[in-house]
PDB file of C-alpha atoms in Angstrom:
ATOM      1  CA  MET A   1    -170.338-285.151 150.831  1.00  0.00           C
ATOM      2  CA  PRO A   2    -172.361-281.890 150.941  1.00  0.00           C
ATOM      3  CA  SER A   3    -173.354-280.236 147.690  1.00  0.00           C
ATOM      4  CA  GLN A   4    -172.021-276.815 146.706  1.00  0.00           C
ATOM      5  CA  LYS A   5    -175.410-275.317 147.573  1.00  0.00           C
ATOM      6  CA  GLU A   6    -175.383-276.971 151.006  1.00  0.00           C
ATOM      7  CA  ARG A   7    -171.886-275.639 151.583  1.00  0.00           C
ATOM      8  CA  MET A   8    -172.998-272.161 150.507  1.00  0.00           C
ATOM      9  CA  LEU A   9    -175.949-272.061 152.896  1.00  0.00           C
ATOM     10  CA  SER A  10    -173.889-273.395 155.818  1.00  0.00           C
ATOM     11  CA  GLY A  11    -171.133-270.771 155.617  1.00  0.00           C
ATOM     12  CA  GLN A  12    -168.467-273.023 154.092  1.00  0.00           C
ATOM     13  CA  LEU A  13    -166.339-272.317 151.039  1.00  0.00           C
ATOM     14  CA  TYR A  14    -168.132-273.147 147.804  1.00  0.00           C
ATOM     15  CA  LYS A  15    -168.094-272.394 144.074  1.00  0.00           C
ATOM     16  CA  ALA A  16    -170.960-270.314 142.702  1.00  0.00           C
ATOM     17  CA  ALA A  17    -170.514-271.768 139.213  1.00  0.00           C
ATOM     18  CA  ASP A  18    -172.159-274.986 140.413  1.00  0.00           C
ATOM     19  CA  PRO A  19    -175.142-275.891 138.126  1.00  0.00           C
ATOM     20  CA  GLU A  20    -177.611-276.250 141.012  1.00  0.00           C
ATOM     21  CA  ILE A  21    -176.688-272.815 142.365  1.00  0.00           C
ATOM     22  CA  ARG A  22    -176.809-271.238 138.917  1.00  0.00           C
ATOM     23  CA  LYS A  23    -180.313-272.601 138.413  1.00  0.00           C
ATOM     24  CA  VAL A  24    -181.577-270.828 141.544  1.00  0.00           C
ATOM     25  CA  ASN A  25    -179.781-267.644 140.496  1.00  0.00           C
ATOM     26  CA  ALA A  26    -181.296-267.790 136.998  1.00  0.00           C
ATOM     27  CA  ARG A  27    -184.768-268.109 138.495  1.00  0.00           C
ATOM     28  CA  ALA A  28    -184.179-265.041 140.676  1.00  0.00           C
ATOM     29  CA  ARG A  29    -182.810-263.017 137.750  1.00  0.00           C
ATOM     30  CA  LYS A  30    -185.894-263.821 135.693  1.00  0.00           C
ATOM     31  CA  LEU A  31    -188.326-262.913 138.472  1.00  0.00           C
ATOM     32  CA  THR A  32    -186.517-259.670 139.331  1.00  0.00           C
ATOM     33  CA  ARG A  33    -186.357-258.711 135.653  1.00  0.00           C
ATOM     34  CA  LEU A  34    -190.094-259.259 135.334  1.00  0.00           C
ATOM     35  CA  PHE A  35    -190.693-257.321 138.549  1.00  0.00           C
ATOM     36  CA  ASN A  36    -188.531-254.385 137.469  1.00  0.00           C
ATOM     37  CA  GLN A  37    -190.365-254.180 134.155  1.00  0.00           C
ATOM     38  CA  THR A  38    -193.867-253.957 135.648  1.00  0.00           C
ATOM     39  CA  THR A  39    -195.881-250.750 135.504  1.00  0.00           C
ATOM     40  CA  GLU A  40    -197.988-248.899 138.072  1.00  0.00           C
ATOM     41  CA  GLU A  41    -201.064-250.604 136.621  1.00  0.00           C
ATOM     42  CA  GLN A  42    -199.700-254.047 137.516  1.00  0.00           C
ATOM     43  CA  MET A  43    -199.613-253.860 141.315  1.00  0.00           C
ATOM     44  CA  ALA A  44    -201.254-257.252 141.825  1.00  0.00           C
ATOM     45  CA  TYR A  45    -198.772-258.875 139.442  1.00  0.00           C
ATOM     46  CA  ARG A  46    -195.883-257.236 141.303  1.00  0.00           C
ATOM     47  CA  GLN A  47    -197.073-258.841 144.508  1.00  0.00           C
ATOM     48  CA  GLU A  48    -197.358-262.230 142.821  1.00  0.00           C
ATOM     49  CA  LEU A  49    -193.779-261.962 141.594  1.00  0.00           C
ATOM     50  CA  LEU A  50    -192.464-260.988 145.032  1.00  0.00           C
ATOM     51  CA  LYS A  51    -194.330-263.843 146.699  1.00  0.00           C
ATOM     52  CA  GLU A  52    -192.789-266.234 144.185  1.00  0.00           C
ATOM     53  CA  LEU A  53    -189.319-264.706 144.460  1.00  0.00           C
ATOM     54  CA  PHE A  54    -188.769-264.788 148.222  1.00  0.00           C
ATOM     55  CA  GLY A  55    -188.540-267.833 150.419  1.00  0.00           C
ATOM     56  CA  GLN A  56    -191.280-266.451 152.655  1.00  0.00           C
ATOM     57  CA  THR A  57    -193.081-263.124 153.063  1.00  0.00           C
ATOM     58  CA  GLY A  58    -195.646-261.605 155.360  1.00  0.00           C
ATOM     59  CA  ASP A  59    -198.417-259.201 154.387  1.00  0.00           C
ATOM     60  CA  GLN A  60    -197.983-255.668 153.014  1.00  0.00           C
ATOM     61  CA  ILE A  61    -194.707-256.091 151.157  1.00  0.00           C
ATOM     62  CA  TYR A  62    -193.770-253.153 148.921  1.00  0.00           C
ATOM     63  CA  ILE A  63    -190.500-252.746 147.009  1.00  0.00           C
ATOM     64  CA  GLU A  64    -189.674-249.850 144.713  1.00  0.00           C
ATOM     65  CA  GLN A  65    -188.032-250.496 141.367  1.00  0.00           C
ATOM     66  CA  PRO A  66    -185.291-251.229 140.518  1.00  0.00           C
ATOM     67  CA  PHE A  67    -184.527-254.031 142.933  1.00  0.00           C
ATOM     68  CA  HIS A  68    -181.850-256.714 142.677  1.00  0.00           C
ATOM     69  CA  ILE A  69    -181.302-260.018 144.468  1.00  0.00           C
ATOM     70  CA  ASP A  70    -179.087-263.060 143.884  1.00  0.00           C
ATOM     71  CA  TYR A  71    -181.356-265.959 144.879  1.00  0.00           C
ATOM     72  CA  GLY A  72    -184.538-264.759 146.576  1.00  0.00           C
ATOM     73  CA  ALA A  73    -185.302-268.210 147.927  1.00  0.00           C
ATOM     74  CA  HIS A  74    -182.815-267.610 150.768  1.00  0.00           C
ATOM     75  CA  THR A  75    -184.598-264.450 151.987  1.00  0.00           C
ATOM     76  CA  THR A  76    -187.565-264.266 154.364  1.00  0.00           C
ATOM     77  CA  ILE A  77    -189.451-261.036 155.107  1.00  0.00           C
ATOM     78  CA  GLY A  78    -192.010-260.246 157.805  1.00  0.00           C
ATOM     79  CA  ASN A  79    -195.187-258.155 157.713  1.00  0.00           C
ATOM     80  CA  HIS A  80    -195.273-254.503 156.639  1.00  0.00           C
ATOM     81  CA  PHE A  81    -191.982-254.250 154.750  1.00  0.00           C
ATOM     82  CA  TYR A  82    -190.878-251.369 152.536  1.00  0.00           C
ATOM     83  CA  ALA A  83    -187.714-251.047 150.429  1.00  0.00           C
ATOM     84  CA  ASN A  84    -187.019-247.867 148.492  1.00  0.00           C
ATOM     85  CA  TYR A  85    -185.239-247.541 145.141  1.00  0.00           C
ATOM     86  CA  ASP A  86    -182.081-249.452 144.210  1.00  0.00           C
ATOM     87  CA  CYS A  87    -181.881-251.878 147.123  1.00  0.00           C
ATOM     88  CA  ILE A  88    -179.620-254.901 146.614  1.00  0.00           C
ATOM     89  CA  PHE A  89    -179.809-258.208 148.484  1.00  0.00           C
ATOM     90  CA  ILE A  90    -176.922-260.645 148.041  1.00  0.00           C
ATOM     91  CA  ASP A  91    -178.511-263.622 149.761  1.00  0.00           C
ATOM     92  CA  THR A  92    -175.748-266.188 149.355  1.00  0.00           C
ATOM     93  CA  ALA A  93    -176.520-267.040 152.987  1.00  0.00           C
ATOM     94  CA  PRO A  94    -179.974-266.557 154.510  1.00  0.00           C
ATOM     95  CA  ILE A  95    -181.332-263.035 154.988  1.00  0.00           C
ATOM     96  CA  THR A  96    -184.043-262.852 157.648  1.00  0.00           C
ATOM     97  CA  ILE A  97    -186.024-259.605 158.008  1.00  0.00           C
ATOM     98  CA  GLY A  98    -188.607-259.024 160.738  1.00  0.00           C
ATOM     99  CA  ALA A  99    -191.857-257.049 160.764  1.00  0.00           C
ATOM    100  CA  ASN A 100    -192.190-253.296 160.196  1.00  0.00           C
ATOM    101  CA  VAL A 101    -188.802-252.857 158.528  1.00  0.00           C
ATOM    102  CA  TYR A 102    -188.126-249.854 156.261  1.00  0.00           C
ATOM    103  CA  LEU A 103    -185.135-249.635 153.925  1.00  0.00           C
ATOM    104  CA  ALA A 104    -184.186-246.286 152.399  1.00  0.00           C
ATOM    105  CA  PRO A 105    -182.747-246.019 148.864  1.00  0.00           C
ATOM    106  CA  ARG A 106    -179.644-248.000 147.949  1.00  0.00           C
ATOM    107  CA  VAL A 107    -179.483-250.169 151.051  1.00  0.00           C
ATOM    108  CA  GLY A 108    -177.315-253.232 150.462  1.00  0.00           C
ATOM    109  CA  LEU A 109    -177.625-256.466 152.426  1.00  0.00           C
ATOM    110  CA  TYR A 110    -174.523-258.442 151.502  1.00  0.00           C
ATOM    111  CA  THR A 111    -174.108-261.933 152.952  1.00  0.00           C
ATOM    112  CA  ALA A 112    -171.357-262.910 150.500  1.00  0.00           C
ATOM    113  CA  GLY A 113    -167.645-262.831 151.249  1.00  0.00           C
ATOM    114  CA  HIS A 114    -164.400-263.677 149.501  1.00  0.00           C
ATOM    115  CA  PRO A 115    -161.171-265.030 151.059  1.00  0.00           C
ATOM    116  CA  ILE A 116    -158.552-262.465 152.031  1.00  0.00           C
ATOM    117  CA  ASP A 117    -155.874-264.744 150.582  1.00  0.00           C
ATOM    118  CA  ALA A 118    -155.648-263.856 146.885  1.00  0.00           C
ATOM    119  CA  ALA A 119    -154.553-267.319 145.767  1.00  0.00           C
ATOM    120  CA  ILE A 120    -157.672-268.924 147.268  1.00  0.00           C
ATOM    121  CA  ARG A 121    -159.887-266.069 146.107  1.00  0.00           C
ATOM    122  CA  ASN A 122    -158.606-266.464 142.529  1.00  0.00           C
ATOM    123  CA  GLU A 123    -159.788-270.064 142.560  1.00  0.00           C
ATOM    124  CA  GLU A 124    -163.331-268.602 142.710  1.00  0.00           C
ATOM    125  CA  LEU A 125    -163.988-269.983 146.161  1.00  0.00           C
ATOM    126  CA  GLU A 126    -166.307-267.837 148.268  1.00  0.00           C
ATOM    127  CA  TYR A 127    -168.527-268.034 151.337  1.00  0.00           C
ATOM    128  CA  GLY A 128    -171.574-266.430 152.931  1.00  0.00           C
ATOM    129  CA  TYR A 129    -172.706-265.616 156.462  1.00  0.00           C
ATOM    130  CA  PRO A 130    -176.352-264.808 157.314  1.00  0.00           C
ATOM    131  CA  ILE A 131    -177.825-261.368 157.985  1.00  0.00           C
ATOM    132  CA  THR A 132    -180.678-260.990 160.465  1.00  0.00           C
ATOM    133  CA  ILE A 133    -182.754-257.834 160.987  1.00  0.00           C
ATOM    134  CA  GLY A 134    -185.265-257.618 163.841  1.00  0.00           C
ATOM    135  CA  ASP A 135    -188.655-255.906 164.046  1.00  0.00           C
ATOM    136  CA  ASN A 136    -189.332-252.157 163.802  1.00  0.00           C
ATOM    137  CA  VAL A 137    -186.075-251.235 162.068  1.00  0.00           C
ATOM    138  CA  TRP A 138    -185.370-248.256 159.804  1.00  0.00           C
ATOM    139  CA  ILE A 139    -182.145-248.356 157.778  1.00  0.00           C
ATOM    140  CA  GLY A 140    -181.005-245.106 156.175  1.00  0.00           C
ATOM    141  CA  GLY A 141    -179.961-244.616 152.556  1.00  0.00           C
ATOM    142  CA  ASN A 142    -176.693-245.957 151.134  1.00  0.00           C
ATOM    143  CA  THR A 143    -176.157-248.237 154.125  1.00  0.00           C
ATOM    144  CA  VAL A 144    -174.287-251.516 153.642  1.00  0.00           C
ATOM    145  CA  VAL A 145    -174.881-254.444 155.998  1.00  0.00           C
ATOM    146  CA  ASN A 146    -172.008-256.926 155.861  1.00  0.00           C
ATOM    147  CA  PRO A 147    -171.935-260.735 156.182  1.00  0.00           C
ATOM    148  CA  GLY A 148    -172.787-262.245 159.557  1.00  0.00           C
ATOM    149  CA  VAL A 149    -174.409-259.135 161.053  1.00  0.00           C
ATOM    150  CA  THR A 150    -177.484-259.162 163.289  1.00  0.00           C
ATOM    151  CA  ILE A 151    -179.404-255.905 163.755  1.00  0.00           C
ATOM    152  CA  GLY A 152    -181.733-255.941 166.743  1.00  0.00           C
ATOM    153  CA  SER A 153    -185.309-254.710 167.036  1.00  0.00           C
ATOM    154  CA  ASN A 154    -186.433-251.088 167.365  1.00  0.00           C
ATOM    155  CA  VAL A 155    -183.234-249.799 165.722  1.00  0.00           C
ATOM    156  CA  VAL A 156    -182.463-246.825 163.481  1.00  0.00           C
ATOM    157  CA  ILE A 157    -179.334-247.049 161.304  1.00  0.00           C
ATOM    158  CA  GLY A 158    -178.124-243.679 160.013  1.00  0.00           C
ATOM    159  CA  SER A 159    -177.548-243.005 156.323  1.00  0.00           C
ATOM    160  CA  GLY A 160    -174.245-244.058 154.798  1.00  0.00           C
ATOM    161  CA  SER A 161    -173.426-246.551 157.528  1.00  0.00           C
ATOM    162  CA  ILE A 162    -171.245-249.619 157.009  1.00  0.00           C
ATOM    163  CA  VAL A 163    -172.512-252.226 159.469  1.00  0.00           C
ATOM    164  CA  VAL A 164    -169.785-254.762 160.230  1.00  0.00           C
ATOM    165  CA  LYS A 165    -170.773-255.818 163.776  1.00  0.00           C
ATOM    166  CA  ASP A 166    -174.015-256.693 165.541  1.00  0.00           C
ATOM    167  CA  ILE A 167    -176.261-253.824 166.650  1.00  0.00           C
ATOM    168  CA  PRO A 168    -178.327-254.313 169.856  1.00  0.00           C
ATOM    169  CA  ASP A 169    -182.021-253.526 170.354  1.00  0.00           C
ATOM    170  CA  ASN A 170    -183.410-250.035 170.978  1.00  0.00           C
ATOM    171  CA  VAL A 171    -180.594-247.850 169.658  1.00  0.00           C
ATOM    172  CA  VAL A 172    -179.656-245.309 167.012  1.00  0.00           C
ATOM    173  CA  ALA A 173    -176.431-246.363 165.281  1.00  0.00           C
ATOM    174  CA  VAL A 174    -174.437-244.689 162.522  1.00  0.00           C
ATOM    175  CA  GLY A 175    -171.006-244.487 160.917  1.00  0.00           C
ATOM    176  CA  ASN A 176    -168.244-246.328 159.118  1.00  0.00           C
ATOM    177  CA  PRO A 177    -167.859-248.652 160.868  1.00  0.00           C
ATOM    178  CA  CYS A 178    -171.384-248.373 162.284  1.00  0.00           C
ATOM    179  CA  LYS A 179    -171.456-247.814 166.049  1.00  0.00           C
ATOM    180  CA  VAL A 180    -174.176-247.165 168.603  1.00  0.00           C
ATOM    181  CA  LEU A 181    -174.777-243.418 168.861  1.00  0.00           C
ATOM    182  CA  ARG A 182    -177.324-243.491 171.683  1.00  0.00           C
ATOM    183  CA  PRO A 183    -180.251-245.464 173.070  1.00  0.00           C
ATOM    184  CA  ILE A 184    -183.814-244.798 171.976  1.00  0.00           C
ATOM    185  CA  THR A 185    -185.473-243.412 175.099  1.00  0.00           C
ATOM    186  CA  GLN A 186    -188.861-242.559 176.550  1.00  0.00           C
ATOM    187  CA  ALA A 187    -188.127-238.944 175.620  1.00  0.00           C
ATOM    188  CA  ASP A 188    -188.012-240.004 171.954  1.00  0.00           C
ATOM    189  CA  GLN A 189    -191.355-241.734 172.286  1.00  0.00           C
ATOM    190  CA  ASP A 190    -192.890-238.751 174.066  1.00  0.00           C
ATOM    191  CA  TYR A 191    -191.626-236.312 171.412  1.00  0.00           C
ATOM    192  CA  TRP A 192    -193.016-238.322 168.519  1.00  0.00           C
ATOM    193  CA  GLN A 193    -196.330-238.889 170.284  1.00  0.00           C
ATOM    194  CA  GLN A 194    -196.580-235.094 170.577  1.00  0.00           C
ATOM    195  CA  GLN A 195    -195.816-234.718 166.885  1.00  0.00           C
ATOM    196  CA  LYS A 196    -198.489-237.278 166.043  1.00  0.00           C
ATOM    197  CA  ALA A 197    -201.030-235.470 168.251  1.00  0.00           C
ATOM    198  CA  ALA A 198    -200.253-232.186 166.480  1.00  0.00           C
ATOM    199  CA  TYR A 199    -200.710-233.871 163.116  1.00  0.00           C
ATOM    200  CA  LEU A 200    -204.078-235.356 164.125  1.00  0.00           C
ATOM    201  CA  ALA A 201    -205.221-232.020 165.533  1.00  0.00           C
ATOM    202  CA  ASP A 202    -204.278-230.324 162.276  1.00  0.00           C
ATOM    203  CA  GLN A 203    -206.225-232.912 160.282  1.00  0.00           C
ATOM    204  CA  ASP A 204    -209.313-232.363 162.425  1.00  0.00           C
ATOM    205  CA  LEU A 205    -209.271-228.650 161.559  1.00  0.00           C
ATOM    206  CA  LYS A 206    -209.483-229.299 157.827  1.00  0.00           C
TER     207      LYS A 206
END
């Protein structure tokens, strides 16, 4: 018979009050509390705490305070990751984040769900479905990503979006519910290369 934790991580109904699950949650609460209490003079210690908190991380991980997460051990993050203020990860199920991902303030990644049927919900049964985010993704402020969603690579999610369905690669998407607005094109790349060239030219003059 699978444990409550095994049920949780496999998307089945489970009870979060289980002692094994509470132990992992208590560990995450302690590490996030310590992280949120660090000062600007403790950058190395911040990195140590993040490396201990998450299941796996790449290089160049930076998270602004405050930050909140349920378990930490169920989240993996790739290289060159940035999360702005007040981000919340509910990693009941696995959260997998690729390389070069930027999260604006108050982005929520919520893998947890509760039954629609009130009688079952009131028995404190819940479930979780994984969230996956590809490489080179920017998610705008106050966006919520719901359970079971996959966001592709090279994607921009507009501010205030509620992402309830998968988002393909190479698009700008926005809205409630979040929908594809348009593809990211060669014209976008050309425009931003021009902006970069202007920036570099300006720097050379100073």
